[in-house]
Every structure is written in C-alpha cells, then in structure tokens.
Amino acid sequence: SSGTGVPARVIAYRDKGDNRISDAYYVYSDTAGVYNISDLPAGQYIVFAIPLGSYAPSFYSTLGTTLKWKNATKLDINGSMISGADIFVKPITNRNEGFTFINGTVVTPLSPGGNSPVTLQGVNGTTVSVSDANGDVVGYGVTDEAGNFNISNLAPGTYTVTVDRFGYQSTSSISVSPTYDSQGNSVPASAAFTIANDSPNGVVVNKTTALPTEYKLEQNFPNP
C-alpha cells in the first residue's frame, strides 16, 4: 500500500479451467509483506491477500487493487518461478468506528438430482465488504462454514454490502442501515445473499454432501 509492505495471509487458488477450485494453498508473508508460495503443481492460479491491520483485501491484478475475483490476473505456473506478483491493498482510512454491526448469510442453491427439492447451503470463505457513500471500504469479513458473517464496529449510517467468492457469479449489492436505538443500544442490519455457481456445468465448488458409490484399492503408485 503506497509502497509500504503490508503483512498478510496470501492464498493461491488453483483453477481447474471451469472456475472450480482443485486446490488452495496459503502462506503468511513476513512483516514487510514479502511472500513466497513454493512447490505448486502446474496450472493457473488466482492469488488473494487478506492483510493484517486496517487494510481491505485484494486479488493480484495487473490493473491494481480489486476485490473481484473475475478482475484478478491469473498466473500460469509450469515449473518455473514467477516473481514480482505484487498485490496492492488499500488502507481503510475513512472508517468511522461505532458500536453497531452488519450480519447476514451467503448461501448457494444445491440441486441433489431426481425429484429432491433444491436446498440452500452456506458458502464458506466468501469475502464480504462494506462500503460507505463515497465508495470507500470501511470494513470486511469472511463467511464461516455455515455461510454466516458479522462485520462490527460500525457507526450508524447507510452502507453498501458486496460479496465475492471464487467460482461464483457476482451478485447485486445490498444497501443496509445499522443504527442505535433511543438508549444508545446497537440496532444491527442484516443482508442475505444467494450466489450461483459460475461453472458451466453447474458443479458446486465446495460440495460436502457427496457419498462414495464404491470402494476400491488402487496400486500405491508413485510409492511415497
């Protein structure tokens, strides 16, 4: 940020070619923001930084700071080293701290097939950003395994909530207005998002409900 190194957790998502994740690798940078992710299998990767401190996260992009995975620049790893994949993050400088918060959920529809009805499943690891009237990010959060998020320490006002998750389509933003009651207690605002898988064949990225159909003992090759 502005030429200053920012320590962060850096995640490399391996793209299978149809906007599905086959693997994800993460490291922590040093205090100067320098990171190195080694021993990556060949493939294309999208790299995402979640910085420590009052900074908004960002994907690696040759266009600059971006919170949208579709604006990220993919890195082609084929056995050679790639250097200079610098990720630029913006400080959260205009944050007007308070005691109210925004919470909500991010879910995706699952179609189990047959005559079973469509169900909704929480989407883990979704980045949720909160912007003020000027478009500046004033806070962000990441959903848990159930798709829940909570962004606290906000002052009363009107905010725009946006979500982004690798492998899922972009959604419309939601405007919310957390506030205080007459006694000064927090009156939070809620935002619920339903995001659709972006894979052309409709495969869910993090589906955990699949059951094995057979058991088989394969040859242990290559021998570990």
Tab-separated table of C-alpha atoms in Angstrom:
chain	number	residue	atom	x	y	z
A	1	SER	CA	0.000	0.000	0.000
A	2	SER	CA	1.591	3.262	-1.217
A	3	GLY	CA	4.948	1.493	-1.428
A	4	THR	CA	4.782	0.170	2.145
A	5	GLY	CA	4.864	-3.560	2.804
A	6	VAL	CA	1.782	-4.991	4.499
A	7	PRO	CA	1.841	-8.368	6.296
A	8	ALA	CA	-0.953	-10.608	5.053
A	9	ARG	CA	-2.276	-14.098	4.632
A	10	VAL	CA	-1.838	-14.956	0.955
A	11	ILE	CA	-3.960	-17.642	-0.719
A	12	ALA	CA	-3.307	-19.189	-4.131
A	13	TYR	CA	-6.375	-20.791	-5.724
A	14	ARG	CA	-5.706	-23.327	-8.459
A	15	ASP	CA	-8.228	-23.025	-11.279
A	16	LYS	CA	-9.314	-26.273	-12.940
A	17	GLY	CA	-10.339	-24.356	-16.054
A	18	ASP	CA	-14.066	-24.154	-15.434
A	19	ASN	CA	-13.982	-21.798	-12.438
A	20	ARG	CA	-13.669	-24.646	-9.971
A	21	ILE	CA	-11.013	-24.931	-7.307
A	22	SER	CA	-8.968	-28.107	-7.260
A	23	ASP	CA	-6.538	-26.930	-4.575
A	24	ALA	CA	-5.860	-23.888	-2.436
A	25	TYR	CA	-2.521	-23.051	-0.860
A	26	TYR	CA	-1.811	-20.341	1.684
A	27	VAL	CA	1.162	-18.771	3.428
A	28	TYR	CA	1.786	-15.798	5.701
A	29	SER	CA	4.023	-13.048	4.431
A	30	ASP	CA	6.772	-11.558	6.564
A	31	THR	CA	6.388	-8.208	8.296
A	32	ALA	CA	7.453	-6.429	5.096
A	33	GLY	CA	4.693	-8.103	3.101
A	34	VAL	CA	7.036	-10.407	1.192
A	35	TYR	CA	5.529	-13.817	0.447
A	36	ASN	CA	6.658	-16.999	-1.272
A	37	ILE	CA	4.438	-19.958	-2.169
A	38	SER	CA	6.531	-22.931	-3.251
A	39	ASP	CA	6.009	-26.458	-4.586
A	40	LEU	CA	2.900	-25.582	-6.574
A	41	PRO	CA	1.617	-28.125	-9.126
A	42	ALA	CA	1.384	-26.899	-12.696
A	43	GLY	CA	-1.728	-24.908	-13.510
A	44	GLN	CA	-3.296	-21.482	-13.444
A	45	TYR	CA	-3.661	-19.678	-10.132
A	46	ILE	CA	-5.537	-16.709	-8.723
A	47	VAL	CA	-3.773	-15.115	-5.748
A	48	PHE	CA	-5.633	-13.338	-2.950
A	49	ALA	CA	-4.263	-11.361	0.017
A	50	ILE	CA	-6.074	-10.843	3.317
A	51	PRO	CA	-3.928	-8.209	5.056
A	52	LEU	CA	-3.441	-7.693	8.752
A	53	GLY	CA	-4.499	-4.358	10.208
A	54	SER	CA	-6.812	-1.780	8.689
A	55	TYR	CA	-6.491	-2.730	5.041
A	56	ALA	CA	-9.026	-4.116	2.600
A	57	PRO	CA	-8.176	-7.466	0.933
A	58	SER	CA	-7.324	-7.671	-2.743
A	59	PHE	CA	-6.602	-10.102	-5.566
A	60	TYR	CA	-3.427	-9.945	-7.596
A	61	SER	CA	-4.198	-7.982	-10.747
A	62	THR	CA	-2.115	-6.064	-13.253
A	63	LEU	CA	-4.898	-3.446	-13.165
A	64	GLY	CA	-4.350	-2.668	-9.472
A	65	THR	CA	-6.481	-3.214	-6.392
A	66	THR	CA	-9.579	-5.346	-6.843
A	67	LEU	CA	-11.983	-7.238	-4.573
A	68	LYS	CA	-13.489	-9.134	-7.514
A	69	TRP	CA	-12.010	-12.498	-8.463
A	70	LYS	CA	-13.090	-12.029	-12.075
A	71	ASN	CA	-10.814	-8.964	-12.261
A	72	ALA	CA	-7.816	-10.943	-10.999
A	73	THR	CA	-4.872	-11.756	-13.253
A	74	LYS	CA	-4.191	-15.496	-13.481
A	75	LEU	CA	-0.651	-16.752	-13.049
A	76	ASP	CA	0.452	-19.675	-15.197
A	77	ILE	CA	2.662	-21.992	-13.139
A	78	ASN	CA	4.526	-24.579	-15.209
A	79	GLY	CA	7.600	-25.413	-13.163
A	80	SER	CA	9.367	-22.063	-13.411
A	81	MET	CA	9.424	-19.376	-10.750
A	82	ILE	CA	7.260	-16.267	-11.093
A	83	SER	CA	8.465	-13.196	-9.236
A	84	GLY	CA	7.036	-9.738	-8.822
A	85	ALA	CA	3.421	-10.815	-8.285
A	86	ASP	CA	2.799	-7.819	-6.057
A	87	ILE	CA	-0.677	-7.382	-4.587
A	88	PHE	CA	-1.820	-3.836	-3.865
A	89	VAL	CA	-4.211	-3.250	-0.968
A	90	LYS	CA	-5.901	-0.041	0.127
A	91	PRO	CA	-5.922	1.198	3.719
A	92	ILE	CA	-9.245	1.558	5.490
A	93	THR	CA	-8.627	5.194	6.361
A	94	ASN	CA	-12.114	6.695	6.366
A	95	ARG	CA	-13.570	4.248	8.832
A	96	ASN	CA	-15.952	5.944	11.252
A	97	GLU	CA	-15.967	3.477	14.122
A	98	GLY	CA	-19.015	2.865	16.258
A	99	PHE	CA	-20.821	0.135	18.157
A	100	THR	CA	-23.279	-1.275	15.664
A	101	PHE	CA	-22.769	-4.020	13.114
A	102	ILE	CA	-23.978	-5.812	9.984
A	103	ASN	CA	-24.587	-9.534	9.867
A	104	GLY	CA	-26.061	-11.988	7.408
A	105	THR	CA	-25.594	-15.115	5.345
A	106	VAL	CA	-24.265	-16.181	1.951
A	107	VAL	CA	-25.829	-19.345	0.522
A	108	THR	CA	-25.921	-21.208	-2.783
A	109	PRO	CA	-28.668	-23.456	-4.192
A	110	LEU	CA	-27.926	-27.165	-4.376
A	111	SER	CA	-29.819	-29.498	-6.672
A	112	PRO	CA	-29.356	-33.071	-5.401
A	113	GLY	CA	-30.977	-34.518	-8.501
A	114	GLY	CA	-34.031	-36.646	-9.085
A	115	ASN	CA	-37.205	-35.366	-7.545
A	116	SER	CA	-35.468	-33.933	-4.494
A	117	PRO	CA	-36.119	-30.250	-3.877
A	118	VAL	CA	-33.400	-27.636	-4.217
A	119	THR	CA	-31.753	-26.864	-0.900
A	120	LEU	CA	-29.550	-23.977	0.226
A	121	GLN	CA	-26.034	-24.447	1.553
A	122	GLY	CA	-23.842	-21.848	3.237
A	123	VAL	CA	-20.786	-20.760	1.260
A	124	ASN	CA	-17.623	-20.759	3.347
A	125	GLY	CA	-14.781	-18.315	2.617
A	126	THR	CA	-16.845	-15.604	0.921
A	127	THR	CA	-15.371	-12.123	1.233
A	128	VAL	CA	-17.968	-9.591	2.397
A	129	SER	CA	-17.060	-5.922	2.025
A	130	VAL	CA	-18.860	-2.869	3.406
A	131	SER	CA	-18.522	0.494	1.648
A	132	ASP	CA	-19.714	3.964	2.635
A	133	ALA	CA	-21.451	6.561	0.486
A	134	ASN	CA	-18.103	7.566	-1.052
A	135	GLY	CA	-17.394	4.001	-2.195
A	136	ASP	CA	-14.582	3.542	0.337
A	137	VAL	CA	-14.306	0.166	2.067
A	138	VAL	CA	-14.916	0.691	5.786
A	139	GLY	CA	-14.943	-2.943	6.862
A	140	TYR	CA	-14.937	-6.515	5.650
A	141	GLY	CA	-15.451	-10.052	6.851
A	142	VAL	CA	-15.202	-13.652	5.688
A	143	THR	CA	-18.052	-16.159	5.993
A	144	ASP	CA	-17.738	-19.215	8.216
A	145	GLU	CA	-18.587	-22.822	7.310
A	146	ALA	CA	-22.320	-22.088	7.592
A	147	GLY	CA	-22.054	-19.004	5.356
A	148	ASN	CA	-22.541	-16.551	8.233
A	149	PHE	CA	-20.731	-13.235	8.542
A	150	ASN	CA	-20.563	-10.380	11.036
A	151	ILE	CA	-18.896	-7.009	10.471
A	152	SER	CA	-18.727	-4.983	13.666
A	153	ASN	CA	-17.503	-1.609	14.994
A	154	LEU	CA	-19.560	0.409	12.523
A	155	ALA	CA	-21.092	3.808	13.112
A	156	PRO	CA	-24.783	4.371	12.286
A	157	GLY	CA	-25.296	5.110	8.617
A	158	THR	CA	-26.153	3.671	5.229
A	159	TYR	CA	-23.699	1.185	3.762
A	160	THR	CA	-23.366	-0.954	0.660
A	161	VAL	CA	-22.625	-4.649	1.239
A	162	THR	CA	-20.967	-6.674	-1.534
A	163	VAL	CA	-19.880	-10.324	-1.615
A	164	ASP	CA	-17.333	-12.149	-3.763
A	165	ARG	CA	-16.315	-15.808	-3.867
A	166	PHE	CA	-14.022	-17.547	-6.333
A	167	GLY	CA	-16.021	-19.767	-8.675
A	168	TYR	CA	-19.330	-17.999	-8.075
A	169	GLN	CA	-21.170	-15.375	-10.075
A	170	SER	CA	-21.218	-11.765	-8.947
A	171	THR	CA	-24.363	-10.580	-7.207
A	172	SER	CA	-26.080	-7.254	-6.760
A	173	SER	CA	-25.034	-5.201	-3.751
A	174	ILE	CA	-27.400	-4.658	-0.835
A	175	SER	CA	-27.896	-1.322	0.929
A	176	VAL	CA	-28.351	-1.530	4.709
A	177	SER	CA	-28.554	0.975	7.578
A	178	PRO	CA	-27.403	-0.183	11.021
A	179	THR	CA	-28.166	2.295	13.794
A	180	TYR	CA	-28.730	2.835	17.554
A	181	ASP	CA	-31.968	2.867	19.484
A	182	SER	CA	-33.069	5.691	21.791
A	183	GLN	CA	-30.991	4.223	24.638
A	184	GLY	CA	-27.873	4.025	22.502
A	185	ASN	CA	-28.027	0.257	22.044
A	186	SER	CA	-26.920	-1.283	18.766
A	187	VAL	CA	-29.603	-1.993	16.176
A	188	PRO	CA	-27.799	-4.132	13.578
A	189	ALA	CA	-28.703	-4.525	9.929
A	190	SER	CA	-28.897	-7.826	8.063
A	191	ALA	CA	-28.027	-8.756	4.491
A	192	ALA	CA	-28.728	-12.140	2.885
A	193	PHE	CA	-27.113	-13.204	-0.396
A	194	THR	CA	-27.759	-16.163	-2.682
A	195	ILE	CA	-24.926	-16.737	-5.129
A	196	ALA	CA	-24.888	-19.162	-8.043
A	197	ASN	CA	-22.014	-21.364	-9.119
A	198	ASP	CA	-20.162	-19.959	-12.135
A	199	SER	CA	-19.026	-23.305	-13.511
A	200	PRO	CA	-20.512	-24.018	-16.971
A	201	ASN	CA	-21.547	-27.492	-15.864
A	202	GLY	CA	-23.099	-26.252	-12.654
A	203	VAL	CA	-20.770	-28.143	-10.321
A	204	VAL	CA	-20.762	-26.762	-6.791
A	205	VAL	CA	-17.322	-25.682	-5.634
A	206	ASN	CA	-17.353	-26.845	-2.027
A	207	LYS	CA	-19.993	-29.549	-2.043
A	208	THR	CA	-19.534	-31.710	1.041
A	209	THR	CA	-22.616	-33.936	0.766
A	210	ALA	CA	-21.301	-36.403	-1.846
A	211	LEU	CA	-21.214	-40.029	-0.745
A	212	PRO	CA	-18.936	-42.773	-2.122
A	213	THR	CA	-20.532	-45.144	-4.612
A	214	GLU	CA	-17.898	-47.892	-4.407
A	215	TYR	CA	-14.738	-48.891	-2.587
A	216	LYS	CA	-11.582	-49.814	-4.440
A	217	LEU	CA	-7.942	-50.456	-3.505
A	218	GLU	CA	-5.612	-48.873	-6.080
A	219	GLN	CA	-1.936	-49.571	-6.653
A	220	ASN	CA	0.241	-47.279	-4.492
A	221	PHE	CA	1.983	-45.503	-7.359
A	222	PRO	CA	4.054	-43.460	-7.096
A	223	ASN	CA	5.340	-45.106	-3.959
A	224	PRO	CA	5.547	-42.399	-1.258
